[in-house]
Amino acid sequence: MIRVNLIGNVPKAAARPWLPANQKSAAAGLAILILTGLGVGGWWWQVSSARAAVDVEIANAEADLTRLKNVSLLVDAAVAQKLELTERLGLIDRLHRTQRAPVELLQTVSRSVPEGLWLLELTQKGNAIQIEGRASSLTALTDFVERLQTSGRFEHPVDIVTTNMETVQESSVVRFALKAAAK
């Protein structure tokens, strides 16, 4: 069996292009414009993100700087306080050393005073020491001078500068003045 198509081929309607030919260049330009806009938008977003990250880093750095300035002020205050305390301790040590010498001198002199002798004045100018007093006898005076020389606080000799006889309340006493040099 043979089949014959009597209707024939009906021409199909011509396919209509999706975009007319005169609009193809406009569509291409629009596509390029959209792609360029997307590219610029992406670049802008990237720059904005980078700027935000840099702003955060700057804020963190400024906060650290403020904190470190405060710490620096504390350190400076601590250093100044340490310096002041060191100066005070040095002053206390110097005072302690300078006060020790007169105290030791007075202790030595008071331990050397024999019975029958009393002191009226003790003067120190640098290493030179002058002692004035009264004694009931010349023996008490010589004992005092000998004790001062053997104490080790004075350079030899301890000199008797003057001796005078005085009467105090109907008693005869020896008024004396000594001169010595402290070690």
JSON list of C-alpha atoms in Angstrom, two decimals:
[
{"chain": "A", "resi": 1, "resn": "MET", "atom": "CA", "xyz": [0.00, 0.00, 0.00]},
{"chain": "A", "resi": 2, "resn": "ILE", "atom": "CA", "xyz": [1.04, 3.13, -1.10]},
{"chain": "A", "resi": 3, "resn": "ARG", "atom": "CA", "xyz": [0.09, 6.24, 0.48]},
{"chain": "A", "resi": 4, "resn": "VAL", "atom": "CA", "xyz": [-0.12, 9.48, -1.19]},
{"chain": "A", "resi": 5, "resn": "ASN", "atom": "CA", "xyz": [-0.44, 12.74, 0.55]},
{"chain": "A", "resi": 6, "resn": "LEU", "atom": "CA", "xyz": [-2.74, 14.92, -1.40]},
{"chain": "A", "resi": 7, "resn": "ILE", "atom": "CA", "xyz": [-2.76, 17.82, 0.90]},
{"chain": "A", "resi": 8, "resn": "GLY", "atom": "CA", "xyz": [0.77, 18.61, 0.24]},
{"chain": "A", "resi": 9, "resn": "ASN", "atom": "CA", "xyz": [3.13, 20.35, 2.43]},
{"chain": "A", "resi": 10, "resn": "VAL", "atom": "CA", "xyz": [1.83, 23.47, 3.83]},
{"chain": "A", "resi": 11, "resn": "PRO", "atom": "CA", "xyz": [4.62, 25.90, 4.32]},
{"chain": "A", "resi": 12, "resn": "LYS", "atom": "CA", "xyz": [5.10, 26.66, 7.94]},
{"chain": "A", "resi": 13, "resn": "ALA", "atom": "CA", "xyz": [5.08, 30.16, 9.04]},
{"chain": "A", "resi": 14, "resn": "ALA", "atom": "CA", "xyz": [8.56, 31.57, 9.05]},
{"chain": "A", "resi": 15, "resn": "ALA", "atom": "CA", "xyz": [10.14, 31.40, 12.46]},
{"chain": "A", "resi": 16, "resn": "ARG", "atom": "CA", "xyz": [10.15, 34.74, 13.96]},
{"chain": "A", "resi": 17, "resn": "PRO", "atom": "CA", "xyz": [13.46, 35.63, 15.52]},
{"chain": "A", "resi": 18, "resn": "TRP", "atom": "CA", "xyz": [13.48, 36.18, 19.27]},
{"chain": "A", "resi": 19, "resn": "LEU", "atom": "CA", "xyz": [14.91, 39.60, 18.82]},
{"chain": "A", "resi": 20, "resn": "PRO", "atom": "CA", "xyz": [14.45, 41.58, 15.71]},
{"chain": "A", "resi": 21, "resn": "ALA", "atom": "CA", "xyz": [17.66, 42.30, 13.81]},
{"chain": "A", "resi": 22, "resn": "ASN", "atom": "CA", "xyz": [17.49, 46.04, 14.33]},
{"chain": "A", "resi": 23, "resn": "GLN", "atom": "CA", "xyz": [17.34, 45.54, 18.14]},
{"chain": "A", "resi": 24, "resn": "LYS", "atom": "CA", "xyz": [20.22, 43.06, 18.44]},
{"chain": "A", "resi": 25, "resn": "SER", "atom": "CA", "xyz": [22.86, 45.75, 18.80]},
{"chain": "A", "resi": 26, "resn": "ALA", "atom": "CA", "xyz": [20.70, 47.56, 21.40]},
{"chain": "A", "resi": 27, "resn": "ALA", "atom": "CA", "xyz": [20.29, 44.29, 23.33]},
{"chain": "A", "resi": 28, "resn": "ALA", "atom": "CA", "xyz": [24.05, 43.69, 23.18]},
{"chain": "A", "resi": 29, "resn": "GLY", "atom": "CA", "xyz": [24.66, 47.24, 24.44]},
{"chain": "A", "resi": 30, "resn": "LEU", "atom": "CA", "xyz": [22.11, 46.71, 27.22]},
{"chain": "A", "resi": 31, "resn": "ALA", "atom": "CA", "xyz": [23.78, 43.43, 28.20]},
{"chain": "A", "resi": 32, "resn": "ILE", "atom": "CA", "xyz": [27.19, 45.14, 28.28]},
{"chain": "A", "resi": 33, "resn": "LEU", "atom": "CA", "xyz": [25.69, 47.98, 30.33]},
{"chain": "A", "resi": 34, "resn": "ILE", "atom": "CA", "xyz": [24.13, 45.52, 32.81]},
{"chain": "A", "resi": 35, "resn": "LEU", "atom": "CA", "xyz": [27.38, 43.55, 33.09]},
{"chain": "A", "resi": 36, "resn": "THR", "atom": "CA", "xyz": [29.33, 46.78, 33.59]},
{"chain": "A", "resi": 37, "resn": "GLY", "atom": "CA", "xyz": [26.83, 47.89, 36.27]},
{"chain": "A", "resi": 38, "resn": "LEU", "atom": "CA", "xyz": [27.14, 44.51, 37.99]},
{"chain": "A", "resi": 39, "resn": "GLY", "atom": "CA", "xyz": [30.95, 44.75, 37.81]},
{"chain": "A", "resi": 40, "resn": "VAL", "atom": "CA", "xyz": [30.97, 48.29, 39.19]},
{"chain": "A", "resi": 41, "resn": "GLY", "atom": "CA", "xyz": [28.46, 47.28, 41.89]},
{"chain": "A", "resi": 42, "resn": "GLY", "atom": "CA", "xyz": [30.62, 44.27, 42.86]},
{"chain": "A", "resi": 43, "resn": "TRP", "atom": "CA", "xyz": [33.72, 46.44, 42.93]},
{"chain": "A", "resi": 44, "resn": "TRP", "atom": "CA", "xyz": [31.91, 49.04, 45.06]},
{"chain": "A", "resi": 45, "resn": "TRP", "atom": "CA", "xyz": [30.71, 46.32, 47.46]},
{"chain": "A", "resi": 46, "resn": "GLN", "atom": "CA", "xyz": [34.26, 44.97, 47.75]},
{"chain": "A", "resi": 47, "resn": "VAL", "atom": "CA", "xyz": [35.68, 48.46, 48.39]},
{"chain": "A", "resi": 48, "resn": "SER", "atom": "CA", "xyz": [32.94, 49.16, 50.97]},
{"chain": "A", "resi": 49, "resn": "SER", "atom": "CA", "xyz": [33.68, 45.87, 52.73]},
{"chain": "A", "resi": 50, "resn": "ALA", "atom": "CA", "xyz": [37.41, 46.62, 52.72]},
{"chain": "A", "resi": 51, "resn": "ARG", "atom": "CA", "xyz": [36.73, 50.15, 54.02]},
{"chain": "A", "resi": 52, "resn": "ALA", "atom": "CA", "xyz": [34.51, 48.78, 56.79]},
{"chain": "A", "resi": 53, "resn": "ALA", "atom": "CA", "xyz": [37.25, 46.30, 57.75]},
{"chain": "A", "resi": 54, "resn": "VAL", "atom": "CA", "xyz": [39.84, 49.10, 57.78]},
{"chain": "A", "resi": 55, "resn": "ASP", "atom": "CA", "xyz": [37.49, 51.29, 59.86]},
{"chain": "A", "resi": 56, "resn": "VAL", "atom": "CA", "xyz": [37.13, 48.46, 62.38]},
{"chain": "A", "resi": 57, "resn": "GLU", "atom": "CA", "xyz": [40.92, 48.04, 62.50]},
{"chain": "A", "resi": 58, "resn": "ILE", "atom": "CA", "xyz": [41.36, 51.81, 62.99]},
{"chain": "A", "resi": 59, "resn": "ALA", "atom": "CA", "xyz": [38.78, 51.84, 65.80]},
{"chain": "A", "resi": 60, "resn": "ASN", "atom": "CA", "xyz": [40.53, 48.88, 67.47]},
{"chain": "A", "resi": 61, "resn": "ALA", "atom": "CA", "xyz": [43.92, 50.56, 67.05]},
{"chain": "A", "resi": 62, "resn": "GLU", "atom": "CA", "xyz": [42.58, 53.82, 68.54]},
{"chain": "A", "resi": 63, "resn": "ALA", "atom": "CA", "xyz": [41.09, 51.91, 71.48]},
{"chain": "A", "resi": 64, "resn": "ASP", "atom": "CA", "xyz": [44.44, 50.15, 72.01]},
{"chain": "A", "resi": 65, "resn": "LEU", "atom": "CA", "xyz": [46.24, 53.49, 71.74]},
{"chain": "A", "resi": 66, "resn": "THR", "atom": "CA", "xyz": [43.95, 55.03, 74.36]},
{"chain": "A", "resi": 67, "resn": "ARG", "atom": "CA", "xyz": [44.44, 52.03, 76.64]},
{"chain": "A", "resi": 68, "resn": "LEU", "atom": "CA", "xyz": [48.20, 52.13, 76.14]},
{"chain": "A", "resi": 69, "resn": "LYS", "atom": "CA", "xyz": [48.28, 55.88, 76.84]},
{"chain": "A", "resi": 70, "resn": "ASN", "atom": "CA", "xyz": [46.51, 55.21, 80.14]},
{"chain": "A", "resi": 71, "resn": "VAL", "atom": "CA", "xyz": [48.94, 52.41, 80.91]},
{"chain": "A", "resi": 72, "resn": "SER", "atom": "CA", "xyz": [51.83, 54.71, 79.97]},
{"chain": "A", "resi": 73, "resn": "LEU", "atom": "CA", "xyz": [50.52, 57.34, 82.39]},
{"chain": "A", "resi": 74, "resn": "LEU", "atom": "CA", "xyz": [50.31, 54.69, 85.12]},
{"chain": "A", "resi": 75, "resn": "VAL", "atom": "CA", "xyz": [53.86, 53.55, 84.36]},
{"chain": "A", "resi": 76, "resn": "ASP", "atom": "CA", "xyz": [55.11, 57.15, 84.41]},
{"chain": "A", "resi": 77, "resn": "ALA", "atom": "CA", "xyz": [53.37, 57.73, 87.73]},
{"chain": "A", "resi": 78, "resn": "ALA", "atom": "CA", "xyz": [54.85, 54.51, 89.13]},
{"chain": "A", "resi": 79, "resn": "VAL", "atom": "CA", "xyz": [58.34, 55.48, 87.94]},
{"chain": "A", "resi": 80, "resn": "ALA", "atom": "CA", "xyz": [57.97, 58.95, 89.48]},
{"chain": "A", "resi": 81, "resn": "GLN", "atom": "CA", "xyz": [56.73, 57.42, 92.73]},
{"chain": "A", "resi": 82, "resn": "LYS", "atom": "CA", "xyz": [59.61, 54.94, 92.72]},
{"chain": "A", "resi": 83, "resn": "LEU", "atom": "CA", "xyz": [62.08, 57.78, 92.17]},
{"chain": "A", "resi": 84, "resn": "GLU", "atom": "CA", "xyz": [60.51, 59.78, 95.00]},
{"chain": "A", "resi": 85, "resn": "LEU", "atom": "CA", "xyz": [60.59, 56.77, 97.33]},
{"chain": "A", "resi": 86, "resn": "THR", "atom": "CA", "xyz": [64.20, 56.04, 96.39]},
{"chain": "A", "resi": 87, "resn": "GLU", "atom": "CA", "xyz": [65.11, 59.64, 97.19]},
{"chain": "A", "resi": 88, "resn": "ARG", "atom": "CA", "xyz": [63.26, 59.42, 100.49]},
{"chain": "A", "resi": 89, "resn": "LEU", "atom": "CA", "xyz": [65.02, 56.16, 101.40]},
{"chain": "A", "resi": 90, "resn": "GLY", "atom": "CA", "xyz": [68.37, 57.70, 100.52]},
{"chain": "A", "resi": 91, "resn": "LEU", "atom": "CA", "xyz": [67.56, 60.72, 102.68]},
{"chain": "A", "resi": 92, "resn": "ILE", "atom": "CA", "xyz": [66.49, 58.48, 105.55]},
{"chain": "A", "resi": 93, "resn": "ASP", "atom": "CA", "xyz": [69.72, 56.48, 105.24]},
{"chain": "A", "resi": 94, "resn": "ARG", "atom": "CA", "xyz": [71.83, 59.66, 105.19]},
{"chain": "A", "resi": 95, "resn": "LEU", "atom": "CA", "xyz": [69.95, 61.04, 108.20]},
{"chain": "A", "resi": 96, "resn": "HIS", "atom": "CA", "xyz": [70.30, 57.75, 110.00]},
{"chain": "A", "resi": 97, "resn": "ARG", "atom": "CA", "xyz": [74.06, 57.71, 109.38]},
{"chain": "A", "resi": 98, "resn": "THR", "atom": "CA", "xyz": [74.50, 61.34, 110.36]},
{"chain": "A", "resi": 99, "resn": "GLN", "atom": "CA", "xyz": [72.36, 60.93, 113.46]},
{"chain": "A", "resi": 100, "resn": "ARG", "atom": "CA", "xyz": [74.18, 57.79, 114.51]},
{"chain": "A", "resi": 101, "resn": "ALA", "atom": "CA", "xyz": [77.53, 59.58, 114.89]},
{"chain": "A", "resi": 102, "resn": "PRO", "atom": "CA", "xyz": [76.31, 62.18, 117.45]},
{"chain": "A", "resi": 103, "resn": "VAL", "atom": "CA", "xyz": [74.40, 59.52, 119.37]},
{"chain": "A", "resi": 104, "resn": "GLU", "atom": "CA", "xyz": [77.45, 57.27, 119.52]},
{"chain": "A", "resi": 105, "resn": "LEU", "atom": "CA", "xyz": [79.58, 60.25, 120.55]},
{"chain": "A", "resi": 106, "resn": "LEU", "atom": "CA", "xyz": [77.19, 61.08, 123.40]},
{"chain": "A", "resi": 107, "resn": "GLN", "atom": "CA", "xyz": [77.06, 57.44, 124.49]},
{"chain": "A", "resi": 108, "resn": "THR", "atom": "CA", "xyz": [80.84, 57.25, 124.54]},
{"chain": "A", "resi": 109, "resn": "VAL", "atom": "CA", "xyz": [81.14, 60.47, 126.52]},
{"chain": "A", "resi": 110, "resn": "SER", "atom": "CA", "xyz": [78.43, 59.44, 129.00]},
{"chain": "A", "resi": 111, "resn": "ARG", "atom": "CA", "xyz": [80.08, 56.02, 129.55]},
{"chain": "A", "resi": 112, "resn": "SER", "atom": "CA", "xyz": [83.41, 57.75, 130.14]},
{"chain": "A", "resi": 113, "resn": "VAL", "atom": "CA", "xyz": [82.18, 60.15, 132.85]},
{"chain": "A", "resi": 114, "resn": "PRO", "atom": "CA", "xyz": [83.53, 58.99, 136.23]},
{"chain": "A", "resi": 115, "resn": "GLU", "atom": "CA", "xyz": [81.96, 59.67, 139.60]},
{"chain": "A", "resi": 116, "resn": "GLY", "atom": "CA", "xyz": [82.65, 63.17, 140.80]},
{"chain": "A", "resi": 117, "resn": "LEU", "atom": "CA", "xyz": [82.59, 64.76, 137.32]},
{"chain": "A", "resi": 118, "resn": "TRP", "atom": "CA", "xyz": [79.76, 66.48, 135.51]},
{"chain": "A", "resi": 119, "resn": "LEU", "atom": "CA", "xyz": [79.53, 68.07, 132.10]},
{"chain": "A", "resi": 120, "resn": "LEU", "atom": "CA", "xyz": [78.37, 71.59, 131.39]},
{"chain": "A", "resi": 121, "resn": "GLU", "atom": "CA", "xyz": [78.71, 71.80, 127.61]},
{"chain": "A", "resi": 122, "resn": "LEU", "atom": "CA", "xyz": [79.60, 69.58, 124.66]},
{"chain": "A", "resi": 123, "resn": "THR", "atom": "CA", "xyz": [80.23, 71.27, 121.30]},
{"chain": "A", "resi": 124, "resn": "GLN", "atom": "CA", "xyz": [81.01, 69.63, 117.98]},
{"chain": "A", "resi": 125, "resn": "LYS", "atom": "CA", "xyz": [82.14, 71.50, 114.87]},
{"chain": "A", "resi": 126, "resn": "GLY", "atom": "CA", "xyz": [83.07, 69.02, 112.16]},
{"chain": "A", "resi": 127, "resn": "ASN", "atom": "CA", "xyz": [85.53, 66.61, 113.78]},
{"chain": "A", "resi": 128, "resn": "ALA", "atom": "CA", "xyz": [86.56, 69.05, 116.53]},
{"chain": "A", "resi": 129, "resn": "ILE", "atom": "CA", "xyz": [84.87, 68.41, 119.86]},
{"chain": "A", "resi": 130, "resn": "GLN", "atom": "CA", "xyz": [85.09, 70.65, 122.92]},
{"chain": "A", "resi": 131, "resn": "ILE", "atom": "CA", "xyz": [83.88, 69.49, 126.32]},
{"chain": "A", "resi": 132, "resn": "GLU", "atom": "CA", "xyz": [83.47, 71.76, 129.34]},
{"chain": "A", "resi": 133, "resn": "GLY", "atom": "CA", "xyz": [82.61, 70.62, 132.81]},
{"chain": "A", "resi": 134, "resn": "ARG", "atom": "CA", "xyz": [83.47, 70.43, 136.50]},
{"chain": "A", "resi": 135, "resn": "ALA", "atom": "CA", "xyz": [85.20, 67.76, 138.52]},
{"chain": "A", "resi": 136, "resn": "SER", "atom": "CA", "xyz": [85.52, 67.26, 142.23]},
{"chain": "A", "resi": 137, "resn": "SER", "atom": "CA", "xyz": [89.22, 66.45, 141.81]},
{"chain": "A", "resi": 138, "resn": "LEU", "atom": "CA", "xyz": [92.01, 66.37, 139.24]},
{"chain": "A", "resi": 139, "resn": "THR", "atom": "CA", "xyz": [91.96, 62.56, 139.51]},
{"chain": "A", "resi": 140, "resn": "ALA", "atom": "CA", "xyz": [88.37, 62.44, 138.23]},
{"chain": "A", "resi": 141, "resn": "LEU", "atom": "CA", "xyz": [89.40, 64.70, 135.35]},
{"chain": "A", "resi": 142, "resn": "THR", "atom": "CA", "xyz": [92.40, 62.54, 134.38]},
{"chain": "A", "resi": 143, "resn": "ASP", "atom": "CA", "xyz": [90.25, 59.38, 134.62]},
{"chain": "A", "resi": 144, "resn": "PHE", "atom": "CA", "xyz": [87.75, 61.01, 132.26]},
{"chain": "A", "resi": 145, "resn": "VAL", "atom": "CA", "xyz": [90.47, 61.96, 129.75]},
{"chain": "A", "resi": 146, "resn": "GLU", "atom": "CA", "xyz": [91.96, 58.45, 129.91]},
{"chain": "A", "resi": 147, "resn": "ARG", "atom": "CA", "xyz": [88.57, 56.79, 129.31]},
{"chain": "A", "resi": 148, "resn": "LEU", "atom": "CA", "xyz": [87.90, 59.07, 126.32]},
{"chain": "A", "resi": 149, "resn": "GLN", "atom": "CA", "xyz": [91.28, 58.16, 124.79]},
{"chain": "A", "resi": 150, "resn": "THR", "atom": "CA", "xyz": [90.76, 54.41, 125.26]},
{"chain": "A", "resi": 151, "resn": "SER", "atom": "CA", "xyz": [87.17, 54.51, 123.92]},
{"chain": "A", "resi": 152, "resn": "GLY", "atom": "CA", "xyz": [88.38, 54.44, 120.29]},
{"chain": "A", "resi": 153, "resn": "ARG", "atom": "CA", "xyz": [86.04, 57.29, 119.23]},
{"chain": "A", "resi": 154, "resn": "PHE", "atom": "CA", "xyz": [88.67, 59.99, 119.48]},
{"chain": "A", "resi": 155, "resn": "GLU", "atom": "CA", "xyz": [92.04, 60.51, 117.87]},
{"chain": "A", "resi": 156, "resn": "HIS", "atom": "CA", "xyz": [94.91, 60.72, 120.33]},
{"chain": "A", "resi": 157, "resn": "PRO", "atom": "CA", "xyz": [95.55, 62.85, 122.29]},
{"chain": "A", "resi": 158, "resn": "VAL", "atom": "CA", "xyz": [92.55, 64.26, 124.12]},
{"chain": "A", "resi": 159, "resn": "ASP", "atom": "CA", "xyz": [93.92, 67.61, 125.31]},
{"chain": "A", "resi": 160, "resn": "ILE", "atom": "CA", "xyz": [93.09, 69.42, 128.52]},
{"chain": "A", "resi": 161, "resn": "VAL", "atom": "CA", "xyz": [92.84, 73.03, 127.38]},
{"chain": "A", "resi": 162, "resn": "THR", "atom": "CA", "xyz": [92.19, 74.78, 130.70]},
{"chain": "A", "resi": 163, "resn": "THR", "atom": "CA", "xyz": [91.70, 73.95, 134.35]},
{"chain": "A", "resi": 164, "resn": "ASN", "atom": "CA", "xyz": [90.61, 76.44, 137.02]},
{"chain": "A", "resi": 165, "resn": "MET", "atom": "CA", "xyz": [89.72, 76.02, 140.65]},
{"chain": "A", "resi": 166, "resn": "GLU", "atom": "CA", "xyz": [86.25, 77.33, 141.59]},
{"chain": "A", "resi": 167, "resn": "THR", "atom": "CA", "xyz": [84.15, 77.35, 144.69]},
{"chain": "A", "resi": 168, "resn": "VAL", "atom": "CA", "xyz": [80.62, 76.03, 144.31]},
{"chain": "A", "resi": 169, "resn": "GLN", "atom": "CA", "xyz": [78.42, 75.96, 147.45]},
{"chain": "A", "resi": 170, "resn": "GLU", "atom": "CA", "xyz": [81.43, 76.11, 149.74]},
{"chain": "A", "resi": 171, "resn": "SER", "atom": "CA", "xyz": [83.18, 73.24, 147.87]},
{"chain": "A", "resi": 172, "resn": "SER", "atom": "CA", "xyz": [86.28, 73.55, 145.79]},
{"chain": "A", "resi": 173, "resn": "VAL", "atom": "CA", "xyz": [85.86, 72.13, 142.23]},
{"chain": "A", "resi": 174, "resn": "VAL", "atom": "CA", "xyz": [87.98, 72.04, 139.10]},
{"chain": "A", "resi": 175, "resn": "ARG", "atom": "CA", "xyz": [86.45, 73.70, 136.05]},
{"chain": "A", "resi": 176, "resn": "PHE", "atom": "CA", "xyz": [87.92, 72.27, 132.87]},
{"chain": "A", "resi": 177, "resn": "ALA", "atom": "CA", "xyz": [87.80, 72.43, 129.10]},
{"chain": "A", "resi": 178, "resn": "LEU", "atom": "CA", "xyz": [88.89, 69.55, 126.85]},
{"chain": "A", "resi": 179, "resn": "LYS", "atom": "CA", "xyz": [89.59, 69.43, 123.15]},
{"chain": "A", "resi": 180, "resn": "ALA", "atom": "CA", "xyz": [89.50, 66.27, 121.03]},
{"chain": "A", "resi": 181, "resn": "ALA", "atom": "CA", "xyz": [89.10, 65.16, 117.43]},
{"chain": "A", "resi": 182, "resn": "ALA", "atom": "CA", "xyz": [86.51, 62.53, 116.55]},
{"chain": "A", "resi": 183, "resn": "LYS", "atom": "CA", "xyz": [87.45, 59.65, 114.28]}
]
